[in-house]
Amino acid sequence: MNTANPIAASRIGALSQAGVAETNRSRIMQHLYHHGISSRAQIAKALRLTPAAITKITAQLIEAGAIEETGGLEGEKNRRSIGLALDNTRFHVIGVKFARSLVQIGVFDLAGHASSLTTLPYVSNDTIDETIATVHGTIERLLDDDPTILTIGMAVPGPYLRENGHTAVVSSMQGWRAVNFISEFAESFRVPALIEQDARAGVLANYLFDPETEAGNANLAYYLVGEGVGLGVIDNGRIINGSLGTATEIGHVSIDVNGRPCDCGNIGCLERYCSTPAIHQMIIDDGTLIPDAATMSHTEACRKLFALANAGNETALGMIRTIGRYVGYGCLIIFNAFNPRTIVIGDIVSEAGQPLLDEVKRIVKERAIPEIYASTTIRLTSTPTDAAVLGAAAVAISYFLDHPSEFFNLK
Amino acid sequence: MNTANPIAASRIGALSQAGVAETNRSRIMQHLYHHGISSRAQIAKALRLTPAAITKITAQLIEAGAIEETGGLEGEKNRRSIGLALDNTRFHVIGVKFARSLVQIGVFDLAGHASSLTTLPYVSNDTIDETIATVHGTIERLLDDDPTILTIGMAVPGPYLRENGHTAVVSSMQGWRAVNFISEFAESFRVPALIEQDARAGVLANYLFDPETEAGNANLAYYLVGEGVGLGVIDNGRIINGSLGTATEIGHVSIDVNGRPCDCGNIGCLERYCSTPAIHQMIIDDGTLIPDAATMSHTEACRKLFALANAGNETALGMIRTIGRYVGYGCLIIFNAFNPRTIVIGDIVSEAGQPLLDEVKRIVKERAIPEIYASTTIRLTSTPTDAAVLGAAAVAISYFLDHPSEFFNLK
């Protein structure tokens, strides 16, 4: 009885305002999306809706082309019943990842399989406008080529202010702050574009697509360690957003209140110690391991370091351990602030692989509360595509599943 | 459209499993609790239930004595309609706060007004068993004296492992770790006892009772700075719990990874810098301001310091500023990790008052992202009773409102 969530009930009240009919349509779409082919009876039972309601709503969805009937399904008592399905391959979405110098655009089906993935030319502070124009052009072309594209998801660096459309800080690439993603993209295309903070998109991708995420794992964190450091958290089935949409901004939590200053105004932000720009600086400061590091991009320098470590270079391995320690400090913040069951580490720094993970786990084991350490899994991402661009697709797919009447004629 | 919560719909599915009938009863109880006297038509409209459903459920609740009809209510088109009410003064709950050396037990009505409040004798590591026995005896006596007591809420120091009943760390009072609150209390009385982490209980108290919390403020943090440092967060209407119930444990987030070691295994935990034991040590180390500080309890030493600061003592004011800086570092963690709209600072350290709050705001303004600073209110608690003991009552009240069928004969 001590697990009661005291204000859960008031939540239902808020949700029901959104429209009971649309909510039930969405629940049926979600059920078919997550469980595959199901009979009307199975759906009725799982969602606690009456058979009459199911019959009415599914007829509407079939008529509109959102779902379809399939062949017979083995039912209870060996009676065969008709199956219903949401065809994951029939509809597509676009996912766009904005990550400072790296912008990627992919087309995905509803199962998260990419049918195309384009990486735009390297972006600098001076070429942001050009990049925005290229994004517009690329999306328009993709939409022209594929009439089954339903919606667009975009993953942008946090802290992203979801009401005003701006990212509040973009360490080392402040030019992005001038972009208003909502006015720039939200209603520019024949389909809606949804914008989400990148790591929050990433946790959604892990939730929807990662085969290693146990089904229905509702306490999940995606810890993005790349050009920025970000975090997305699903707590007991719901994404933590905050008032302005800038919760779970772990990159700007300080690990040393007397440490390195950050562009955000804070001192000692985690991002200043283990993002790719911070690692790049560490390599340049070393001077000898990668002598031409200064001429490389952040990502190139980091990948060179990881390759050297993989080849057994001791200096490189020492640096990976230093990075791992900082990534581990971040995990400790995640433990104490969010207590997820699983932390998935993703983006470029996760490419450092096992030596990094070993050091992360070592520092976490040393400093965590034992009961929490014992019940939390920390692992590297295993999604086939970068979790943020896949996450952008996941944002689009979730929007589609939540709002069927915006995509089909469902009076 | 960018504010869509992508996995909201799946949440409804989970909740509806809990029993549609009980959920609707609970929603009606909650509506009457939060909105006062309402007509059946008003409830039907607010909750989007059919008039037939409302008639049936309210008849059941009236019959069972959970709610009652009141005199006529001015309705639409000047038609008078009968009002329904949940009488906040008719039922009582017990709230118990366990805070290391301080244990308090109060009896409250559903509006959070205390009809009695008992502070138990000072607890040391050696007298915990004795204290537990006293708690049992006191509760039994209160239950015997007042048949309207429906349930008991208990607030315990975090990180509290909600499934296994233990607090995982209690800095400076590890003896509490041996207590299993669930087996000790959950089913020991004629009414159920619910156990919750103290700061989470505190945020619930602020949500239910604090007149300064704007109605329906759904992004609220209660920042407990006392013998421990804790945090409870309501994010968009729901409490953040974590997988084991140990989320929002800000007291064990490090502010300096090379700083002071903590009992929890981590280094530089916030709790090591601004809890009352840390402040007490600061006073003892000073040596001259309060020469007999070592003979005082943590709370006594802190209150003496606050009194000196209030009287204008410059050394005391300097210490308050130091404490305020650390409390402010905690606010910065809360900003970046949880992005609430309001942070309420409570417990003993909040008694330092305006000089503390001024310093907290100064450091936060200096280091926060401007857009987040501008939209977040930081203030000292204004609940009449300590928020954790009131929070314990709030936990009990919420459980009652969520589970009416456990308290009334509602077949």
Coordinates of N, CA, C and O in Angstrom, one line a residue, chain A residues 21 25 54-67 408-411:
Chain A
A21 N -13.1 10.4 -26.9 CA -13.1 9.6 -28.1 C -11.7 9.5 -28.7 O -11.2 8.4 -29.0
R25 N -9.3 6.2 -29.3 CA -8.7 5.8 -30.6 C -7.2 5.7 -30.5 O -6.6 4.7 -31.0
I54 N -15.3 -0.9 -28.8 CA -14.3 -1.4 -29.7 C -14.8 -1.5 -31.1 O -14.1 -1.1 -32.0
T55 N -15.9 -2.1 -31.2 CA -16.5 -2.4 -32.6 C -16.6 -1.0 -33.3 O -16.2 -0.9 -34.5
K56 N -17.2 -0.1 -32.6 CA -17.4 1.2 -33.2 C -16.1 2.0 -33.6 O -16.0 2.4 -34.7
I57 N -15.2 2.0 -32.7 CA -14.0 2.8 -32.9 C -13.1 2.1 -34.0 O -12.6 2.7 -34.9
T58 N -13.0 0.8 -33.9 CA -12.1 0.1 -34.9 C -12.7 0.2 -36.3 O -12.0 0.3 -37.3
A59 N -14.1 0.2 -36.4 CA -14.7 0.3 -37.7 C -14.3 1.7 -38.3 O -14.0 1.8 -39.5
Q60 N -14.4 2.7 -37.5 CA -14.0 4.0 -37.9 C -12.5 4.1 -38.4 O -12.2 4.7 -39.4
L61 N -11.6 3.4 -37.6 CA -10.2 3.4 -37.9 C -9.9 2.7 -39.2 O -9.1 3.1 -40.0
I62 N -10.6 1.6 -39.4 CA -10.5 0.8 -40.6 C -11.0 1.6 -41.8 O -10.3 1.7 -42.8
E63 N -12.1 2.1 -41.7 CA -12.7 3.0 -42.7 C -11.8 4.1 -43.2 O -11.6 4.4 -44.4
A64 N -11.1 4.7 -42.2 CA -10.2 5.8 -42.5 C -8.8 5.3 -43.0 O -8.0 6.2 -43.4
G65 N -8.6 4.0 -42.9 CA -7.3 3.5 -43.4 C -6.2 3.6 -42.4 O -5.0 3.4 -42.8
A66 N -6.5 3.8 -41.2 CA -5.5 3.9 -40.1 C -5.0 2.5 -39.7 O -3.8 2.2 -39.5
I67 N -5.9 1.5 -39.6 CA -5.6 0.1 -39.3 C -6.3 -0.8 -40.3 O -7.1 -0.3 -41.1
F408 N -6.1 11.2 -40.0 CA -7.1 10.4 -40.7 C -8.5 11.2 -40.6 O -8.7 11.9 -39.6
N409 N -9.4 10.9 -41.5 CA -10.7 11.5 -41.4 C -11.5 10.7 -40.4 O -12.2 9.7 -40.8
L410 N -11.5 11.1 -39.2 CA -12.2 10.4 -38.1 C -13.1 11.4 -37.4 O -12.8 12.0 -36.4
K411 N -14.3 11.6 -38.0 CA -15.2 12.7 -37.5 C -15.5 12.5 -36.0 O -15.7 11.4 -35.6

